[in-house]
Amino acid sequence: MALLDGVDLTNPCLVWPKLQEAYYRLLAGETEVRVRFREREVELAPGSMSLLKKEIAELQAACDRKQGKRARYALRAGFRPRGPGSDFTGW
């Protein structure tokens, strides 16, 4: 039985936890995990970990957007050069 059987694949909030489960199973040492996605069945192996992690992050972001959560981001202060040749005159 594939991991995504019976899951609504149009809902990212239902899909990413299952892919996260596959990721953890691969981390635990399983050699392959079967995932059925739409009409295809895919066998994930430890070599596809980075791709799987990226897909999980994209699905989590899509789920957050669907639920109305805002993306988190950080503000960065600008850099003002000081020293000879700079046009910075101070505050």
mmCIF file of N, CA and C in Angstrom:
data_model
loop_
_atom_site.group_PDB
_atom_site.id
_atom_site.type_symbol
_atom_site.label_atom_id
_atom_site.label_comp_id
_atom_site.label_asym_id
_atom_site.label_seq_id
_atom_site.Cartn_x
_atom_site.Cartn_y
_atom_site.Cartn_z
ATOM 1 N N MET A 1 0.846 -1.183 0.000
ATOM 2 C CA MET A 1 0.000 0.000 0.000
ATOM 3 C C MET A 1 0.884 1.235 0.000
ATOM 4 N N ALA A 2 0.579 2.185 -0.867
ATOM 5 C CA ALA A 2 1.364 3.402 -0.986
ATOM 6 C C ALA A 2 0.971 4.385 0.118
ATOM 7 N N LEU A 3 1.885 5.277 0.430
ATOM 8 C CA LEU A 3 1.728 6.198 1.547
ATOM 9 C C LEU A 3 0.604 7.213 1.362
ATOM 10 N N LEU A 4 0.345 7.653 0.132
ATOM 11 C CA LEU A 4 -0.663 8.684 -0.115
ATOM 12 C C LEU A 4 -2.009 8.135 -0.572
ATOM 13 N N ASP A 5 -2.233 6.842 -0.468
ATOM 14 C CA ASP A 5 -3.527 6.267 -0.847
ATOM 15 C C ASP A 5 -4.625 6.864 0.021
ATOM 16 N N GLY A 6 -5.694 7.320 -0.630
ATOM 17 C CA GLY A 6 -6.835 7.857 0.090
ATOM 18 C C GLY A 6 -6.679 9.294 0.550
ATOM 19 N N VAL A 7 -5.604 9.975 0.162
ATOM 20 C CA VAL A 7 -5.370 11.360 0.563
ATOM 21 C C VAL A 7 -5.771 12.278 -0.587
ATOM 22 N N ASP A 8 -6.492 13.367 -0.278
ATOM 23 C CA ASP A 8 -6.864 14.361 -1.283
ATOM 24 C C ASP A 8 -5.606 15.114 -1.705
ATOM 25 N N LEU A 9 -5.100 14.817 -2.898
ATOM 26 C CA LEU A 9 -3.829 15.370 -3.354
ATOM 27 C C LEU A 9 -3.917 16.826 -3.765
ATOM 28 N N THR A 10 -5.130 17.377 -3.835
ATOM 29 C CA THR A 10 -5.273 18.796 -4.149
ATOM 30 C C THR A 10 -5.139 19.658 -2.900
ATOM 31 N N ASN A 11 -5.100 19.042 -1.744
ATOM 32 C CA ASN A 11 -4.990 19.765 -0.485
ATOM 33 C C ASN A 11 -3.566 19.611 0.066
ATOM 34 N N PRO A 12 -2.740 20.665 -0.030
ATOM 35 C CA PRO A 12 -1.359 20.552 0.453
ATOM 36 C C PRO A 12 -1.273 20.305 1.960
ATOM 37 N N CYS A 13 -2.305 20.687 2.703
ATOM 38 C CA CYS A 13 -2.301 20.484 4.156
ATOM 39 C C CYS A 13 -2.431 19.011 4.529
ATOM 40 N N LEU A 14 -2.934 18.195 3.612
ATOM 41 C CA LEU A 14 -3.024 16.756 3.852
ATOM 42 C C LEU A 14 -1.831 15.997 3.276
ATOM 43 N N VAL A 15 -1.213 16.560 2.236
ATOM 44 C CA VAL A 15 -0.135 15.860 1.545
ATOM 45 C C VAL A 15 1.196 16.003 2.282
ATOM 46 N N TRP A 16 1.541 17.227 2.737
ATOM 47 C CA TRP A 16 2.882 17.394 3.303
ATOM 48 C C TRP A 16 3.136 16.557 4.552
ATOM 49 N N PRO A 17 2.161 16.331 5.440
ATOM 50 C CA PRO A 17 2.476 15.452 6.576
ATOM 51 C C PRO A 17 2.831 14.022 6.156
ATOM 52 N N LYS A 18 2.187 13.539 5.099
ATOM 53 C CA LYS A 18 2.499 12.190 4.613
ATOM 54 C C LYS A 18 3.900 12.135 4.007
ATOM 55 N N LEU A 19 4.275 13.181 3.265
ATOM 56 C CA LEU A 19 5.627 13.212 2.712
ATOM 57 C C LEU A 19 6.659 13.377 3.825
ATOM 58 N N GLN A 20 6.291 14.105 4.870
ATOM 59 C CA GLN A 20 7.180 14.241 6.030
ATOM 60 C C GLN A 20 7.392 12.875 6.678
ATOM 61 N N GLU A 21 6.333 12.081 6.731
ATOM 62 C CA GLU A 21 6.440 10.725 7.268
ATOM 63 C C GLU A 21 7.403 9.884 6.420
ATOM 64 N N ALA A 22 7.299 10.010 5.099
ATOM 65 C CA ALA A 22 8.211 9.285 4.207
ATOM 66 C C ALA A 22 9.647 9.730 4.439
ATOM 67 N N TYR A 23 9.843 11.022 4.617
ATOM 68 C CA TYR A 23 11.182 11.569 4.876
ATOM 69 C C TYR A 23 11.777 10.971 6.153
ATOM 70 N N TYR A 24 10.966 10.934 7.213
ATOM 71 C CA TYR A 24 11.447 10.379 8.484
ATOM 72 C C TYR A 24 11.709 8.878 8.378
ATOM 73 N N ARG A 25 10.892 8.182 7.605
ATOM 74 C CA ARG A 25 11.128 6.741 7.431
ATOM 75 C C ARG A 25 12.448 6.493 6.715
ATOM 76 N N LEU A 26 12.755 7.334 5.721
ATOM 77 C CA LEU A 26 14.035 7.208 5.025
ATOM 78 C C LEU A 26 15.194 7.563 5.953
ATOM 79 N N LEU A 27 14.998 8.588 6.786
ATOM 80 C CA LEU A 27 16.036 8.949 7.754
ATOM 81 C C LEU A 27 16.292 7.829 8.750
ATOM 82 N N ALA A 28 15.242 7.095 9.084
ATOM 83 C CA ALA A 28 15.364 6.005 10.051
ATOM 84 C C ALA A 28 16.071 4.785 9.474
ATOM 85 N N GLY A 29 16.311 4.800 8.158
ATOM 86 C CA GLY A 29 17.071 3.714 7.572
ATOM 87 C C GLY A 29 16.331 2.811 6.611
ATOM 88 N N GLU A 30 15.059 3.092 6.358
ATOM 89 C CA GLU A 30 14.358 2.286 5.358
ATOM 90 C C GLU A 30 15.008 2.517 3.997
ATOM 91 N N THR A 31 15.113 1.476 3.205
ATOM 92 C CA THR A 31 15.800 1.602 1.926
ATOM 93 C C THR A 31 14.912 2.187 0.832
ATOM 94 N N GLU A 32 13.603 2.032 0.955
ATOM 95 C CA GLU A 32 12.688 2.640 -0.008
ATOM 96 C C GLU A 32 11.310 2.811 0.614
ATOM 97 N N VAL A 33 10.617 3.853 0.174
ATOM 98 C CA VAL A 33 9.261 4.139 0.628
ATOM 99 C C VAL A 33 8.420 4.369 -0.614
ATOM 100 N N ARG A 34 7.282 3.685 -0.725
ATOM 101 C CA ARG A 34 6.394 3.832 -1.884
ATOM 102 C C ARG A 34 5.393 4.953 -1.634
ATOM 103 N N VAL A 35 5.293 5.838 -2.619
ATOM 104 C CA VAL A 35 4.345 6.951 -2.549
ATOM 105 C C VAL A 35 3.558 6.976 -3.845
ATOM 106 N N ARG A 36 2.234 6.920 -3.741
ATOM 107 C CA ARG A 36 1.381 7.015 -4.932
ATOM 108 C C ARG A 36 0.965 8.472 -5.056
ATOM 109 N N PHE A 37 1.293 9.058 -6.196
ATOM 110 C CA PHE A 37 0.953 10.449 -6.456
ATOM 111 C C PHE A 37 0.170 10.514 -7.751
ATOM 112 N N ARG A 38 -1.103 10.860 -7.650
ATOM 113 C CA ARG A 38 -2.048 10.827 -8.761
ATOM 114 C C ARG A 38 -2.076 9.431 -9.375
ATOM 115 N N GLU A 39 -1.703 9.277 -10.643
ATOM 116 C CA GLU A 39 -1.770 7.958 -11.272
ATOM 117 C C GLU A 39 -0.461 7.186 -11.145
ATOM 118 N N ARG A 40 0.563 7.816 -10.630
ATOM 119 C CA ARG A 40 1.883 7.186 -10.586
ATOM 120 C C ARG A 40 2.237 6.741 -9.181
ATOM 121 N N GLU A 41 2.969 5.664 -9.124
ATOM 122 C CA GLU A 41 3.518 5.214 -7.844
ATOM 123 C C GLU A 41 5.033 5.371 -7.928
ATOM 124 N N VAL A 42 5.586 6.049 -6.937
ATOM 125 C CA VAL A 42 7.005 6.366 -6.932
ATOM 126 C C VAL A 42 7.650 5.708 -5.726
ATOM 127 N N GLU A 43 8.812 5.167 -5.927
ATOM 128 C CA GLU A 43 9.588 4.621 -4.813
ATOM 129 C C GLU A 43 10.675 5.622 -4.476
ATOM 130 N N LEU A 44 10.622 6.138 -3.262
ATOM 131 C CA LEU A 44 11.629 7.094 -2.805
ATOM 132 C C LEU A 44 12.766 6.335 -2.147
ATOM 133 N N ALA A 45 13.973 6.788 -2.413
ATOM 134 C CA ALA A 45 15.164 6.174 -1.833
ATOM 135 C C ALA A 45 15.948 7.257 -1.098
ATOM 136 N N PRO A 46 16.885 6.869 -0.247
ATOM 137 C CA PRO A 46 17.656 7.865 0.499
ATOM 138 C C PRO A 46 18.361 8.892 -0.387
ATOM 139 N N GLY A 47 18.610 8.588 -1.637
ATOM 140 C CA GLY A 47 19.259 9.537 -2.533
ATOM 141 C C GLY A 47 18.383 10.719 -2.905
ATOM 142 N N SER A 48 17.075 10.624 -2.682
ATOM 143 C CA SER A 48 16.153 11.701 -3.053
ATOM 144 C C SER A 48 15.760 12.563 -1.850
ATOM 145 N N MET A 49 16.552 12.543 -0.798
ATOM 146 C CA MET A 49 16.203 13.254 0.431
ATOM 147 C C MET A 49 16.107 14.766 0.237
ATOM 148 N N SER A 50 17.056 15.374 -0.469
ATOM 149 C CA SER A 50 17.035 16.830 -0.624
ATOM 150 C C SER A 50 15.833 17.272 -1.460
ATOM 151 N N LEU A 51 15.506 16.524 -2.493
ATOM 152 C CA LEU A 51 14.340 16.833 -3.310
ATOM 153 C C LEU A 51 13.055 16.683 -2.500
ATOM 154 N N LEU A 52 12.988 15.654 -1.697
ATOM 155 C CA LEU A 52 11.813 15.419 -0.854
ATOM 156 C C LEU A 52 11.666 16.532 0.174
ATOM 157 N N LYS A 53 12.760 16.946 0.766
ATOM 158 C CA LYS A 53 12.726 18.026 1.761
ATOM 159 C C LYS A 53 12.250 19.337 1.126
ATOM 160 N N LYS A 54 12.692 19.615 -0.096
ATOM 161 C CA LYS A 54 12.265 20.817 -0.811
ATOM 162 C C LYS A 54 10.772 20.766 -1.107
ATOM 163 N N GLU A 55 10.279 19.625 -1.550
ATOM 164 C CA GLU A 55 8.858 19.468 -1.853
ATOM 165 C C GLU A 55 8.009 19.638 -0.592
ATOM 166 N N ILE A 56 8.481 19.112 0.530
ATOM 167 C CA ILE A 56 7.760 19.265 1.800
ATOM 168 C C ILE A 56 7.668 20.740 2.170
ATOM 169 N N ALA A 57 8.761 21.480 2.029
ATOM 170 C CA ALA A 57 8.765 22.909 2.363
ATOM 171 C C ALA A 57 7.791 23.682 1.471
ATOM 172 N N GLU A 58 7.749 23.355 0.181
ATOM 173 C CA GLU A 58 6.824 24.025 -0.735
ATOM 174 C C GLU A 58 5.374 23.718 -0.383
ATOM 175 N N LEU A 59 5.090 22.477 -0.022
ATOM 176 C CA LEU A 59 3.724 22.112 0.362
ATOM 177 C C LEU A 59 3.324 22.763 1.682
ATOM 178 N N GLN A 60 4.256 22.870 2.624
ATOM 179 C CA GLN A 60 3.956 23.551 3.885
ATOM 180 C C GLN A 60 3.634 25.017 3.634
ATOM 181 N N ALA A 61 4.397 25.668 2.758
ATOM 182 C CA ALA A 61 4.140 27.071 2.433
ATOM 183 C C ALA A 61 2.778 27.229 1.755
ATOM 184 N N ALA A 62 2.442 26.315 0.858
ATOM 185 C CA ALA A 62 1.140 26.358 0.187
ATOM 186 C C ALA A 62 0.008 26.160 1.195
ATOM 187 N N CYS A 63 0.215 25.283 2.148
ATOM 188 C CA CYS A 63 -0.785 25.050 3.199
ATOM 189 C C CYS A 63 -0.957 26.304 4.055
ATOM 190 N N ASP A 64 0.148 26.939 4.413
ATOM 191 C CA ASP A 64 0.075 28.169 5.207
ATOM 192 C C ASP A 64 -0.683 29.262 4.460
ATOM 193 N N ARG A 65 -0.404 29.402 3.163
ATOM 194 C CA ARG A 65 -1.121 30.404 2.362
ATOM 195 C C ARG A 65 -2.614 30.080 2.312
ATOM 196 N N LYS A 66 -2.937 28.799 2.176
ATOM 197 C CA LYS A 66 -4.338 28.383 2.107
ATOM 198 C C LYS A 66 -5.065 28.697 3.410
ATOM 199 N N GLN A 67 -4.350 28.600 4.525
ATOM 200 C CA GLN A 67 -4.948 28.872 5.827
ATOM 201 C C GLN A 67 -4.875 30.345 6.216
ATOM 202 N N GLY A 68 -4.289 31.167 5.331
ATOM 203 C CA GLY A 68 -4.221 32.601 5.595
ATOM 204 C C GLY A 68 -3.062 33.037 6.465
ATOM 205 N N LYS A 69 -2.117 32.166 6.706
ATOM 206 C CA LYS A 69 -0.952 32.537 7.506
ATOM 207 C C LYS A 69 0.015 33.326 6.649
ATOM 208 N N ARG A 70 0.643 34.316 7.252
ATOM 209 C CA ARG A 70 1.618 35.121 6.531
ATOM 210 C C ARG A 70 2.978 34.452 6.582
ATOM 211 N N ALA A 71 3.729 34.643 5.525
ATOM 212 C CA ALA A 71 5.098 34.125 5.493
ATOM 213 C C ALA A 71 5.951 34.951 6.452
ATOM 214 N N ARG A 72 6.842 34.287 7.125
ATOM 215 C CA ARG A 72 7.731 34.987 8.053
ATOM 216 C C ARG A 72 8.952 35.459 7.289
ATOM 217 N N TYR A 73 9.374 36.655 7.623
ATOM 218 C CA TYR A 73 10.576 37.184 7.006
ATOM 219 C C TYR A 73 11.248 38.129 7.982
ATOM 220 N N ALA A 74 12.484 38.432 7.726
ATOM 221 C CA ALA A 74 13.243 39.317 8.608
ATOM 222 C C ALA A 74 13.573 40.601 7.857
ATOM 223 N N LEU A 75 13.561 41.687 8.597
ATOM 224 C CA LEU A 75 13.984 42.956 8.026
ATOM 225 C C LEU A 75 15.484 43.080 8.209
ATOM 226 N N ARG A 76 16.111 43.638 7.217
ATOM 227 C CA ARG A 76 17.560 43.778 7.291
ATOM 228 C C ARG A 76 17.907 45.245 7.237
ATOM 229 N N ALA A 77 18.794 45.665 8.104
ATOM 230 C CA ALA A 77 19.233 47.058 8.104
ATOM 231 C C ALA A 77 20.230 47.269 6.974
ATOM 232 N N GLY A 78 20.232 48.453 6.435
ATOM 233 C CA GLY A 78 21.167 48.771 5.356
ATOM 234 C C GLY A 78 22.578 48.983 5.885
ATOM 235 N N PHE A 79 23.522 48.907 5.013
ATOM 236 C CA PHE A 79 24.923 49.080 5.371
ATOM 237 C C PHE A 79 25.391 50.433 4.869
ATOM 238 N N ARG A 80 26.007 51.203 5.744
ATOM 239 C CA ARG A 80 26.562 52.493 5.368
ATOM 240 C C ARG A 80 28.074 52.426 5.509
ATOM 241 N N PRO A 81 28.800 52.542 4.417
ATOM 242 C CA PRO A 81 30.255 52.466 4.509
ATOM 243 C C PRO A 81 30.845 53.682 5.230
ATOM 244 N N ARG A 82 31.864 53.447 5.998
ATOM 245 C CA ARG A 82 32.583 54.519 6.681
ATOM 246 C C ARG A 82 34.047 54.407 6.319
ATOM 247 N N GLY A 83 34.698 55.478 6.405
ATOM 248 C CA GLY A 83 36.120 55.454 6.126
ATOM 249 C C GLY A 83 36.474 56.357 4.969
ATOM 250 N N PRO A 84 37.721 56.352 4.596
ATOM 251 C CA PRO A 84 38.175 57.235 3.520
ATOM 252 C C PRO A 84 37.457 56.928 2.209
ATOM 253 N N GLY A 85 37.016 57.962 1.542
ATOM 254 C CA GLY A 85 36.374 57.789 0.250
ATOM 255 C C GLY A 85 34.869 57.593 0.330
ATOM 256 N N SER A 86 34.303 57.430 1.524
ATOM 257 C CA SER A 86 32.851 57.255 1.611
ATOM 258 C C SER A 86 32.180 58.614 1.701
ATOM 259 N N ASP A 87 30.969 58.693 1.241
ATOM 260 C CA ASP A 87 30.246 59.952 1.296
ATOM 261 C C ASP A 87 29.329 60.043 2.517
ATOM 262 N N PHE A 88 29.515 59.147 3.465
ATOM 263 C CA PHE A 88 28.701 59.126 4.677
ATOM 264 C C PHE A 88 29.146 60.269 5.581
ATOM 265 N N THR A 89 28.219 61.131 5.952
ATOM 266 C CA THR A 89 28.550 62.282 6.771
ATOM 267 C C THR A 89 28.066 62.155 8.197
ATOM 268 N N GLY A 90 27.461 61.076 8.546
ATOM 269 C CA GLY A 90 26.981 60.871 9.909
ATOM 270 C C GLY A 90 25.487 61.084 10.011
ATOM 271 N N TRP A 91 25.014 60.915 11.175
ATOM 272 C CA TRP A 91 23.582 61.016 11.419
ATOM 273 C C TRP A 91 23.268 62.414 11.722
#
